[in-house]
Amino acid sequence: MAASKESVAKVLNFVKENNIKIIDFKFMDFPGQWQHFTVPYTELNEGSFEDGYGFDGSSLRGWKNINESDMLIIPDPESMVVDPFIEAPTLSMICDVYEPATKEKYTRCPRNIAQKAEAYLKSTGIADTVYFGPEAEFFVFDDVRFDSTPNSSFYYVDSVEGRWNTGRDEEPNLAYKPRYKEGYFPVPPTDSLMDLRNEMILKLIDMGIHVEAQHHEVASGGQCEIDLRFQPLVTAADQLLMFKYVVKNTARLNGKTVTYMPKPIMGDNGSGMHVHTSLWKDGKPLFAGNGYAGLSEMALYYIGGLIKHAPSLLAFTNPTTNSYKRLVPGFEAPVRLAYSQRNRSAAIRIPMYSSSPKAKRVEFRCPDPSANPYLGFAAIMMAGLDGINNRIDPGDPLDKDIYDMEPEELMNVPSTPESLSAALKALADDHEYLLKGDVFTEDVIDTWIKYKFEKEIKPMALQPHPFEFGLYYDV
């Protein structure tokens, strides 16, 4: 869909009136890393939003072969924002990726997949809007080092907040370090990152992103969370990427580093990305009703779809080998595929903070912030819609604390996959629900599985692990 003349004129006028010197174009590669390139303001004109800019698609992960490398990006004028981290006055825009020969959107462009998901939802008549509200947790570290060579391997992360540093000589050590699993909500000075998170959220607000809250998270060693207001699918994904960009760069300006890696610390809580989702039509919420936890029948079927397809769904929402080091019992990780009101040990929770129908939503707690949000959000919606279309019964709710249940009680409660390999195999076997409306394609599914096995799973399997030396060196 071509940009409107009004939106293009707004960008060009903004550049002129605000003395913008640099135009930065951001777009998403296949695995989920934001990429960018830059032109001077003199290269931006009306034609930029129709003709786009060329780049080498063969240099990006999971995309083109070198013999078909030419590709285009076309900026979305509605996404313009001033970048607060670049010295020269810089306007940033998010772009869509196109095939130059046909001027059609590239099928492996994650943003295109999210856009097709929104279009498919409208075509079903079930709803016209799907909202997503992600809660992406992250760690703030002071020092990170890692290396893997043919004869050595190690990682080292450190934080002035780390409980492991209570005995370190810090000249002086001031001792306020959150206990393991007790980092949730202590006031400063135990929470040493209050000012940093405030700086992050104020930058986000200045950039037009609606922030709802910020706080320290459960783990020792600098775990934090900033919550964004729910938005329609594509906007939510766009804003999550800008959020990660702002958080990382604000930390760097303060001499710290941020990671969204799900499990960087052994023995403490990992970082999840609980995703709140709901369907609306004609401005009215569709998940409120008279059923369990105030849910509608539609919402319960949506949950049924999430539970049924969760093993394959996690190939997109939990897409790293490290993701499955978080999905283990005992660290508030939702490893059991059940639903419940208020219960945070279940994979799907129905928040009960408000009785307003507009607040009625489903919280899918399995995902983590390593996910490509365009693919993850689209897959969540497609699983939920399949549940609605096929009236999938989610079964009975599970209101007990799952971690306190006896093994025989848990025998009939399915679990999340134990590894990325298992999730990818589930995706290979169960992806018809993703192909409806041409939202995902067989090529996207096949390429995703192939890329993950060849670039991540197989190399990890070949690398000796330091812990193995303690287990096996003396055999």
Short mmCIF file of C-alpha atoms in Angstrom, two decimals:
data_model
loop_
_atom_site.label_atom_id
_atom_site.label_comp_id
_atom_site.label_asym_id
_atom_site.label_seq_id
_atom_site.Cartn_x
_atom_site.Cartn_y
_atom_site.Cartn_z
CA MET A 1 0.00 0.00 0.00
CA ALA A 2 1.54 3.28 -1.14
CA ALA A 3 2.13 6.02 1.36
CA SER A 4 -0.35 8.88 1.27
CA LYS A 5 0.74 12.23 -0.14
CA GLU A 6 -0.16 13.83 3.19
CA SER A 7 2.12 11.53 5.21
CA VAL A 8 5.00 12.00 2.77
CA ALA A 9 4.57 15.78 2.84
CA LYS A 10 4.57 15.67 6.65
CA VAL A 11 7.97 13.93 6.66
CA LEU A 12 9.51 16.30 4.11
CA ASN A 13 8.21 19.36 5.96
CA PHE A 14 9.48 17.98 9.28
CA VAL A 15 12.96 17.48 7.81
CA LYS A 16 13.01 21.06 6.54
CA GLU A 17 11.49 22.73 9.60
CA ASN A 18 13.64 20.85 12.14
CA ASN A 19 16.98 21.16 10.31
CA ILE A 20 17.28 17.36 9.97
CA LYS A 21 20.62 16.42 8.39
CA ILE A 22 20.59 12.62 8.40
CA ILE A 23 17.93 10.06 7.39
CA ASP A 24 18.30 6.59 8.93
CA PHE A 25 16.39 3.62 7.53
CA LYS A 26 15.72 0.65 9.82
CA PHE A 27 14.44 -2.75 8.72
CA MET A 28 14.31 -6.28 10.10
CA ASP A 29 16.40 -9.21 8.88
CA PHE A 30 14.98 -12.73 8.86
CA PRO A 31 16.21 -14.02 12.27
CA GLY A 32 15.20 -10.84 14.09
CA GLN A 33 18.02 -8.27 14.18
CA TRP A 34 17.25 -4.67 13.30
CA GLN A 35 19.45 -3.43 10.44
CA HIS A 36 19.94 0.08 9.08
CA PHE A 37 21.65 2.29 6.54
CA THR A 38 21.79 6.02 6.21
CA VAL A 39 21.54 8.81 3.63
CA PRO A 40 21.97 12.58 3.90
CA TYR A 41 18.79 14.65 3.96
CA THR A 42 19.49 15.80 0.41
CA GLU A 43 18.71 12.26 -0.82
CA LEU A 44 15.16 12.24 0.59
CA ASN A 45 12.32 13.34 -1.68
CA GLU A 46 8.82 12.32 -2.71
CA GLY A 47 10.21 9.57 -4.93
CA SER A 48 11.93 7.96 -1.94
CA PHE A 49 8.56 6.67 -0.74
CA GLU A 50 7.77 5.04 -4.09
CA ASP A 51 11.12 4.07 -5.63
CA GLY A 52 12.93 3.25 -2.38
CA TYR A 53 16.62 2.55 -1.92
CA GLY A 54 18.64 -0.43 -3.07
CA PHE A 55 20.79 -2.71 -0.89
CA ASP A 56 22.57 -6.06 -1.00
CA GLY A 57 20.15 -8.74 0.24
CA SER A 58 22.80 -11.49 0.08
CA SER A 59 24.66 -9.92 3.00
CA LEU A 60 21.75 -10.36 5.40
CA ARG A 61 21.08 -13.56 7.32
CA GLY A 62 18.50 -15.92 5.86
CA TRP A 63 17.81 -13.87 2.74
CA LYS A 64 19.10 -13.82 -0.86
CA ASN A 65 21.76 -15.73 -2.72
CA ILE A 66 24.57 -13.64 -4.21
CA ASN A 67 23.21 -14.16 -7.75
CA GLU A 68 19.88 -12.49 -6.82
CA SER A 69 21.07 -10.03 -4.22
CA ASP A 70 19.52 -6.70 -5.28
CA MET A 71 16.65 -5.62 -3.04
CA LEU A 72 14.77 -2.45 -2.11
CA ILE A 73 13.61 -0.81 1.08
CA ILE A 74 10.79 1.71 1.06
CA PRO A 75 10.35 3.84 4.21
CA ASP A 76 7.05 4.03 6.07
CA PRO A 77 6.42 7.76 6.64
CA GLU A 78 4.08 7.03 9.55
CA SER A 79 7.02 5.58 11.50
CA MET A 80 9.20 8.69 11.53
CA VAL A 81 10.88 9.60 14.81
CA VAL A 82 13.90 11.69 15.78
CA ASP A 83 16.78 9.47 16.91
CA PRO A 84 18.05 10.78 20.29
CA PHE A 85 21.38 8.92 20.13
CA ILE A 86 22.96 10.27 16.93
CA GLU A 87 24.98 13.49 17.18
CA ALA A 88 23.77 14.99 13.89
CA PRO A 89 20.01 15.74 13.78
CA THR A 90 18.68 12.41 12.53
CA LEU A 91 15.24 11.26 11.43
CA SER A 92 14.62 7.51 11.65
CA MET A 93 12.02 5.57 9.65
CA ILE A 94 11.09 1.88 9.59
CA CYS A 95 11.08 0.31 6.15
CA ASP A 96 9.42 -2.49 4.24
CA VAL A 97 11.52 -4.75 2.00
CA TYR A 98 10.61 -5.22 -1.68
CA GLU A 99 11.65 -7.29 -4.68
CA PRO A 100 13.01 -4.75 -7.19
CA ALA A 101 11.88 -6.68 -10.29
CA THR A 102 8.22 -7.00 -9.27
CA LYS A 103 7.89 -4.20 -6.68
CA GLU A 104 6.14 -6.74 -4.45
CA LYS A 105 6.91 -7.06 -0.76
CA TYR A 106 9.54 -9.67 0.00
CA THR A 107 7.90 -12.81 1.41
CA ARG A 108 10.66 -13.33 4.00
CA CYS A 109 10.44 -9.76 5.31
CA PRO A 110 9.16 -10.21 8.88
CA ARG A 111 7.25 -6.91 8.82
CA ASN A 112 5.45 -8.06 5.68
CA ILE A 113 4.39 -11.26 7.47
CA ALA A 114 2.96 -9.19 10.33
CA GLN A 115 1.13 -6.94 7.87
CA LYS A 116 -0.35 -9.98 6.13
CA ALA A 117 -1.47 -11.29 9.51
CA GLU A 118 -3.43 -8.09 10.18
CA ALA A 119 -4.99 -8.27 6.70
CA TYR A 120 -5.93 -11.93 7.20
CA LEU A 121 -7.63 -11.15 10.51
CA LYS A 122 -9.86 -8.56 8.82
CA SER A 123 -10.66 -10.97 5.99
CA THR A 124 -12.01 -13.56 8.44
CA GLY A 125 -14.70 -11.23 9.77
CA ILE A 126 -13.94 -12.48 13.28
CA ALA A 127 -12.31 -9.22 14.31
CA ASP A 128 -10.68 -6.19 12.74
CA THR A 129 -7.91 -5.55 15.28
CA VAL A 130 -5.60 -7.70 17.36
CA TYR A 131 -3.79 -5.95 20.20
CA PHE A 132 -0.47 -6.97 21.70
CA GLY A 133 1.12 -5.72 24.90
CA PRO A 134 4.61 -7.22 25.40
CA GLU A 135 6.50 -7.14 28.70
CA ALA A 136 10.12 -7.58 27.62
CA GLU A 137 12.45 -8.19 30.56
CA PHE A 138 16.19 -7.55 30.29
CA PHE A 139 19.44 -7.56 32.25
CA VAL A 140 21.67 -4.54 32.78
CA PHE A 141 25.31 -5.58 33.19
CA ASP A 142 28.52 -3.68 33.92
CA ASP A 143 30.91 -6.11 32.26
CA VAL A 144 30.42 -8.89 29.70
CA ARG A 145 33.13 -11.09 28.18
CA PHE A 146 32.88 -14.31 26.20
CA ASP A 147 34.88 -16.34 23.71
CA SER A 148 34.95 -19.75 22.03
CA THR A 149 38.07 -21.04 20.32
CA PRO A 150 39.14 -24.54 19.25
CA ASN A 151 40.81 -25.07 22.64
CA SER A 152 38.84 -22.84 25.03
CA SER A 153 35.41 -21.48 25.84
CA PHE A 154 34.07 -19.16 28.52
CA TYR A 155 31.59 -16.42 29.37
CA TYR A 156 31.67 -13.86 32.16
CA VAL A 157 28.93 -11.39 33.07
CA ASP A 158 29.01 -9.03 36.01
CA SER A 159 26.84 -6.44 37.70
CA VAL A 160 27.47 -4.21 40.67
CA GLU A 161 24.04 -5.45 41.82
CA GLY A 162 25.02 -9.13 41.58
CA ARG A 163 24.49 -11.00 44.82
CA TRP A 164 27.63 -12.98 43.96
CA ASN A 165 29.62 -9.78 44.66
CA THR A 166 28.74 -9.36 48.34
CA GLY A 167 32.30 -10.36 49.28
CA ARG A 168 34.14 -8.41 46.59
CA ASP A 169 36.43 -5.53 47.54
CA GLU A 170 34.81 -2.59 45.77
CA GLU A 171 36.63 0.16 47.69
CA PRO A 172 34.09 0.29 49.32
CA ASN A 173 31.49 -2.42 48.79
CA LEU A 174 28.20 -0.77 49.84
CA ALA A 175 26.42 -4.15 50.15
CA TYR A 176 23.02 -3.27 48.65
CA LYS A 177 22.71 -6.21 46.26
CA PRO A 178 19.35 -7.96 45.67
CA ARG A 179 19.15 -11.52 46.98
CA TYR A 180 18.70 -14.25 44.40
CA LYS A 181 15.03 -14.35 43.31
CA GLU A 182 14.27 -11.32 45.53
CA GLY A 183 14.95 -8.45 43.16
CA TYR A 184 11.26 -7.67 42.61
CA PHE A 185 10.36 -4.16 43.79
CA PRO A 186 12.93 -3.21 46.51
CA VAL A 187 13.40 0.56 46.70
CA PRO A 188 16.78 2.25 46.15
CA PRO A 189 19.55 1.85 47.11
CA THR A 190 18.98 -1.90 46.62
CA ASP A 191 17.42 -1.00 43.29
CA SER A 192 20.39 0.90 41.87
CA LEU A 193 18.91 1.23 38.36
CA MET A 194 15.97 3.57 39.07
CA ASP A 195 17.54 6.61 37.42
CA LEU A 196 18.68 4.60 34.41
CA ARG A 197 15.20 3.18 33.79
CA ASN A 198 13.68 6.65 34.21
CA GLU A 199 16.06 7.96 31.56
CA MET A 200 14.98 5.13 29.28
CA ILE A 201 11.25 5.71 29.68
CA LEU A 202 11.52 9.48 29.25
CA LYS A 203 13.34 8.97 25.95
CA LEU A 204 10.64 6.53 24.87
CA ILE A 205 7.88 8.98 25.79
CA ASP A 206 9.65 11.76 23.86
CA MET A 207 9.63 9.44 20.83
CA GLY A 208 5.87 8.94 21.06
CA ILE A 209 5.86 5.49 22.71
CA HIS A 210 3.31 5.01 25.48
CA VAL A 211 5.05 3.60 28.59
CA GLU A 212 2.88 2.19 31.37
CA ALA A 213 5.39 1.25 34.09
CA GLN A 214 8.99 0.39 34.90
CA HIS A 215 10.48 -1.66 37.73
CA HIS A 216 13.26 -3.93 38.88
CA GLU A 217 12.63 -7.60 38.15
CA VAL A 218 13.08 -10.75 40.25
CA ALA A 219 16.66 -11.76 39.48
CA SER A 220 19.76 -10.38 41.13
CA GLY A 221 22.34 -8.79 38.87
CA GLY A 222 20.33 -6.03 37.22
CA GLN A 223 17.13 -7.60 35.83
CA CYS A 224 14.56 -4.98 34.80
CA GLU A 225 11.25 -4.53 33.04
CA ILE A 226 9.57 -1.66 31.20
CA ASP A 227 5.95 -2.15 30.11
CA LEU A 228 4.53 -0.61 26.94
CA ARG A 229 0.89 0.19 26.23
CA PHE A 230 -0.85 -2.39 24.03
CA GLN A 231 -0.99 -1.57 20.31
CA PRO A 232 -2.19 -3.21 17.07
CA LEU A 233 0.09 -6.02 15.87
CA VAL A 234 2.46 -4.21 13.48
CA THR A 235 2.66 -1.09 15.64
CA ALA A 236 3.36 -3.21 18.74
CA ALA A 237 6.23 -4.96 16.94
CA ASP A 238 7.62 -1.66 15.58
CA GLN A 239 7.53 -0.12 19.04
CA LEU A 240 9.10 -3.15 20.72
CA LEU A 241 12.08 -2.89 18.38
CA MET A 242 12.42 0.83 19.04
CA PHE A 243 12.10 0.09 22.76
CA LYS A 244 15.00 -2.37 22.62
CA TYR A 245 17.04 0.13 20.62
CA VAL A 246 16.42 2.89 23.17
CA VAL A 247 17.10 0.68 26.19
CA LYS A 248 20.38 -0.65 24.81
CA ASN A 249 21.69 2.74 23.71
CA THR A 250 20.66 4.52 26.91
CA ALA A 251 22.52 1.89 28.91
CA ARG A 252 25.59 2.30 26.71
CA LEU A 253 25.58 6.06 27.26
CA ASN A 254 25.74 5.30 30.98
CA GLY A 255 28.63 2.85 30.70
CA LYS A 256 26.41 -0.22 31.02
CA THR A 257 25.22 -2.92 28.64
CA VAL A 258 21.80 -4.55 28.18
CA THR A 259 20.91 -8.03 26.99
CA TYR A 260 17.57 -9.57 26.06
CA MET A 261 19.14 -13.03 26.13
CA PRO A 262 16.61 -15.14 28.08
CA LYS A 263 18.96 -16.90 30.53
CA PRO A 264 22.33 -15.19 31.07
CA ILE A 265 22.54 -16.07 34.81
CA MET A 266 22.56 -19.61 36.18
CA GLY A 267 20.33 -20.37 39.15
CA ASP A 268 18.20 -17.23 39.02
CA ASN A 269 15.18 -16.11 37.02
CA GLY A 270 15.53 -15.64 33.28
CA SER A 271 14.01 -12.90 31.15
CA GLY A 272 10.61 -13.58 29.66
CA MET A 273 8.35 -11.54 27.42
CA HIS A 274 4.80 -12.08 28.64
CA VAL A 275 2.52 -11.14 25.74
CA HIS A 276 -0.97 -9.75 26.41
CA THR A 277 -3.33 -10.18 23.46
CA SER A 278 -6.98 -9.52 22.64
CA LEU A 279 -9.31 -9.25 19.66
CA TRP A 280 -11.56 -6.27 18.93
CA LYS A 281 -14.18 -5.44 16.30
CA ASP A 282 -15.77 -2.08 15.51
CA GLY A 283 -14.10 -0.62 18.59
CA LYS A 284 -15.52 -3.26 20.95
CA PRO A 285 -13.59 -5.92 22.90
CA LEU A 286 -14.41 -9.52 22.02
CA PHE A 287 -12.73 -11.38 24.89
CA ALA A 288 -15.08 -10.26 27.68
CA GLY A 289 -17.99 -12.54 28.53
CA ASN A 290 -19.69 -14.69 31.14
CA GLY A 291 -17.35 -17.67 31.02
CA TYR A 292 -14.41 -18.64 33.22
CA ALA A 293 -12.53 -15.57 34.55
CA GLY A 294 -14.99 -13.30 32.73
CA LEU A 295 -13.95 -14.59 29.31
CA SER A 296 -16.09 -14.97 26.22
CA GLU A 297 -16.44 -18.27 24.38
CA MET A 298 -14.26 -16.76 21.64
CA ALA A 299 -11.47 -16.04 24.12
CA LEU A 300 -11.58 -19.60 25.45
CA TYR A 301 -11.30 -21.01 21.93
CA TYR A 302 -8.40 -18.60 21.30
CA ILE A 303 -6.70 -20.10 24.37
CA GLY A 304 -7.46 -23.56 23.00
CA GLY A 305 -5.56 -22.68 19.85
CA LEU A 306 -2.58 -21.39 21.81
CA ILE A 307 -2.41 -24.55 23.91
CA LYS A 308 -2.80 -26.90 20.95
CA HIS A 309 -0.15 -25.20 18.82
CA ALA A 310 2.22 -24.10 21.58
CA PRO A 311 4.98 -26.64 20.78
CA SER A 312 5.29 -25.33 17.20
CA LEU A 313 4.47 -21.75 18.16
CA LEU A 314 7.48 -21.65 20.47
CA ALA A 315 9.78 -22.08 17.47
CA PHE A 316 8.99 -18.39 16.80
CA THR A 317 8.27 -17.02 20.29
CA ASN A 318 11.25 -18.77 21.93
CA PRO A 319 13.65 -19.01 19.01
CA THR A 320 17.09 -19.54 20.60
CA THR A 321 18.87 -22.47 22.20
CA ASN A 322 19.20 -20.29 25.30
CA SER A 323 15.40 -19.85 25.43
CA TYR A 324 14.99 -23.39 26.77
CA LYS A 325 17.40 -22.80 29.65
CA ARG A 326 14.72 -20.39 30.91
CA LEU A 327 11.82 -22.79 30.35
CA VAL A 328 12.58 -25.05 33.29
CA PRO A 329 10.60 -25.49 36.55
CA GLY A 330 11.45 -23.40 39.60
CA PHE A 331 12.17 -19.94 38.19
CA GLU A 332 8.62 -18.67 37.54
CA ALA A 333 8.93 -20.02 34.00
CA PRO A 334 5.61 -21.21 32.50
CA VAL A 335 6.54 -24.72 31.41
CA ARG A 336 3.06 -26.29 31.70
CA LEU A 337 0.56 -25.69 28.91
CA ALA A 338 -2.45 -24.78 31.00
CA TYR A 339 -4.55 -21.67 31.60
CA SER A 340 -5.70 -19.99 34.76
CA GLN A 341 -6.85 -16.68 36.19
CA ARG A 342 -4.16 -14.91 38.20
CA ASN A 343 -1.93 -18.02 38.30
CA ARG A 344 1.57 -17.08 37.06
CA SER A 345 2.81 -20.67 36.98
CA ALA A 346 0.53 -21.49 34.02
CA ALA A 347 1.53 -20.81 30.42
CA ILE A 348 -1.62 -18.74 29.91
CA ARG A 349 -2.91 -16.33 32.52
CA ILE A 350 -6.05 -14.21 32.54
CA PRO A 351 -5.16 -11.01 34.41
CA MET A 352 -7.82 -9.93 36.92
CA TYR A 353 -6.64 -6.41 37.76
CA SER A 354 -9.71 -4.76 36.24
CA SER A 355 -13.36 -5.67 35.72
CA SER A 356 -13.64 -3.49 32.62
CA PRO A 357 -14.47 -5.46 29.43
CA LYS A 358 -11.83 -3.38 27.65
CA ALA A 359 -9.15 -4.79 29.95
CA LYS A 360 -10.10 -8.42 29.32
CA ARG A 361 -7.19 -10.15 27.61
CA VAL A 362 -5.12 -13.32 27.47
CA GLU A 363 -1.54 -13.31 28.71
CA PHE A 364 0.70 -15.84 26.96
CA ARG A 365 3.67 -16.22 29.32
CA CYS A 366 5.95 -18.57 27.37
CA PRO A 367 7.59 -16.10 24.94
CA ASP A 368 10.92 -14.43 25.63
CA PRO A 369 12.47 -11.20 24.32
CA SER A 370 14.84 -12.93 21.89
CA ALA A 371 11.82 -13.39 19.60
CA ASN A 372 11.41 -11.57 16.32
CA PRO A 373 8.21 -9.72 17.30
CA TYR A 374 6.75 -9.56 13.79
CA LEU A 375 6.93 -13.34 13.47
CA GLY A 376 6.11 -14.10 17.10
CA PHE A 377 3.03 -11.87 17.32
CA ALA A 378 1.74 -13.05 13.93
CA ALA A 379 2.15 -16.70 14.94
CA ILE A 380 0.36 -16.14 18.27
CA MET A 381 -2.59 -14.56 16.48
CA MET A 382 -2.74 -17.33 13.88
CA ALA A 383 -2.76 -20.03 16.59
CA GLY A 384 -5.54 -18.21 18.43
CA LEU A 385 -7.63 -17.78 15.28
CA ASP A 386 -7.24 -21.46 14.49
CA GLY A 387 -8.65 -22.16 17.94
CA ILE A 388 -11.65 -19.94 17.19
CA ASN A 389 -12.24 -21.34 13.70
CA ASN A 390 -12.08 -24.93 14.92
CA ARG A 391 -13.73 -24.31 18.31
CA ILE A 392 -10.79 -25.89 20.13
CA ASP A 393 -11.69 -26.63 23.74
CA PRO A 394 -8.87 -25.51 26.07
CA GLY A 395 -9.93 -28.03 28.70
CA ASP A 396 -10.41 -27.21 32.36
CA PRO A 397 -8.46 -24.34 33.94
CA LEU A 398 -5.66 -25.16 36.34
CA ASP A 399 -5.85 -22.86 39.35
CA LYS A 400 -3.39 -24.72 41.56
CA ASP A 401 0.24 -23.73 41.99
CA ILE A 402 1.70 -26.02 39.36
CA TYR A 403 5.07 -26.14 41.08
CA ASP A 404 3.48 -27.68 44.18
CA MET A 405 1.54 -30.38 42.34
CA GLU A 406 2.50 -34.04 42.66
CA PRO A 407 4.00 -35.75 39.58
CA GLU A 408 0.95 -37.96 39.11
CA GLU A 409 -1.25 -34.81 39.01
CA LEU A 410 0.90 -33.34 36.26
CA MET A 411 0.88 -36.39 34.01
CA ASN A 412 -2.04 -35.08 31.97
CA VAL A 413 -0.78 -31.48 31.75
CA PRO A 414 1.34 -31.04 28.60
CA SER A 415 4.69 -29.26 28.79
CA THR A 416 6.57 -26.85 26.58
CA PRO A 417 9.30 -28.33 24.34
CA GLU A 418 12.55 -29.02 26.15
CA SER A 419 14.77 -27.62 23.40
CA LEU A 420 14.80 -25.45 20.30
CA SER A 421 15.32 -28.62 18.27
CA ALA A 422 12.09 -30.09 19.66
CA ALA A 423 10.18 -26.87 18.93
CA LEU A 424 11.45 -26.79 15.35
CA LYS A 425 10.46 -30.41 14.83
CA ALA A 426 7.00 -29.54 16.16
CA LEU A 427 6.87 -26.64 13.68
CA ALA A 428 7.77 -28.98 10.82
CA ASP A 429 4.85 -31.23 11.81
CA ASP A 430 2.33 -28.53 12.73
CA HIS A 431 2.26 -25.35 10.65
CA GLU A 432 -0.88 -25.52 8.50
CA TYR A 433 -2.51 -22.93 10.79
CA LEU A 434 0.28 -20.48 9.91
CA LEU A 435 -0.25 -20.81 6.15
CA LYS A 436 -3.84 -19.56 6.10
CA GLY A 437 -4.25 -16.30 4.23
CA ASP A 438 -0.69 -16.74 2.91
CA VAL A 439 0.50 -15.10 6.15
CA PHE A 440 3.45 -17.46 6.51
CA THR A 441 4.60 -19.46 3.49
CA GLU A 442 6.16 -22.89 3.14
CA ASP A 443 9.36 -21.12 2.11
CA VAL A 444 9.37 -19.04 5.31
CA ILE A 445 8.73 -22.10 7.49
CA ASP A 446 11.35 -24.22 5.70
CA THR A 447 13.95 -21.45 5.71
CA TRP A 448 13.38 -20.73 9.41
CA ILE A 449 13.84 -24.38 10.36
CA LYS A 450 16.87 -24.82 8.12
CA TYR A 451 18.51 -21.61 9.34
CA LYS A 452 18.04 -22.46 13.00
CA PHE A 453 19.41 -25.98 12.63
CA GLU A 454 22.40 -25.00 10.50
CA LYS A 455 23.40 -21.72 12.17
CA GLU A 456 22.54 -22.37 15.82
CA ILE A 457 21.68 -25.93 16.83
CA LYS A 458 24.42 -27.80 14.94
CA PRO A 459 27.25 -25.39 15.89
CA MET A 460 26.16 -25.57 19.54
CA ALA A 461 26.20 -29.37 19.39
CA LEU A 462 29.81 -29.34 18.13
CA GLN A 463 31.15 -27.04 20.87
CA PRO A 464 32.54 -28.65 24.05
CA HIS A 465 30.94 -27.06 27.10
CA PRO A 466 33.06 -25.94 30.09
CA PHE A 467 30.76 -27.81 32.47
CA GLU A 468 31.49 -31.03 30.61
CA PHE A 469 35.10 -30.89 31.77
CA GLY A 470 33.94 -31.11 35.37
CA LEU A 471 31.69 -34.03 34.49
CA TYR A 472 33.89 -36.06 32.23
CA TYR A 473 37.56 -35.01 32.19
CA ASP A 474 38.62 -37.78 34.55
CA VAL A 475 36.70 -40.61 32.93
#
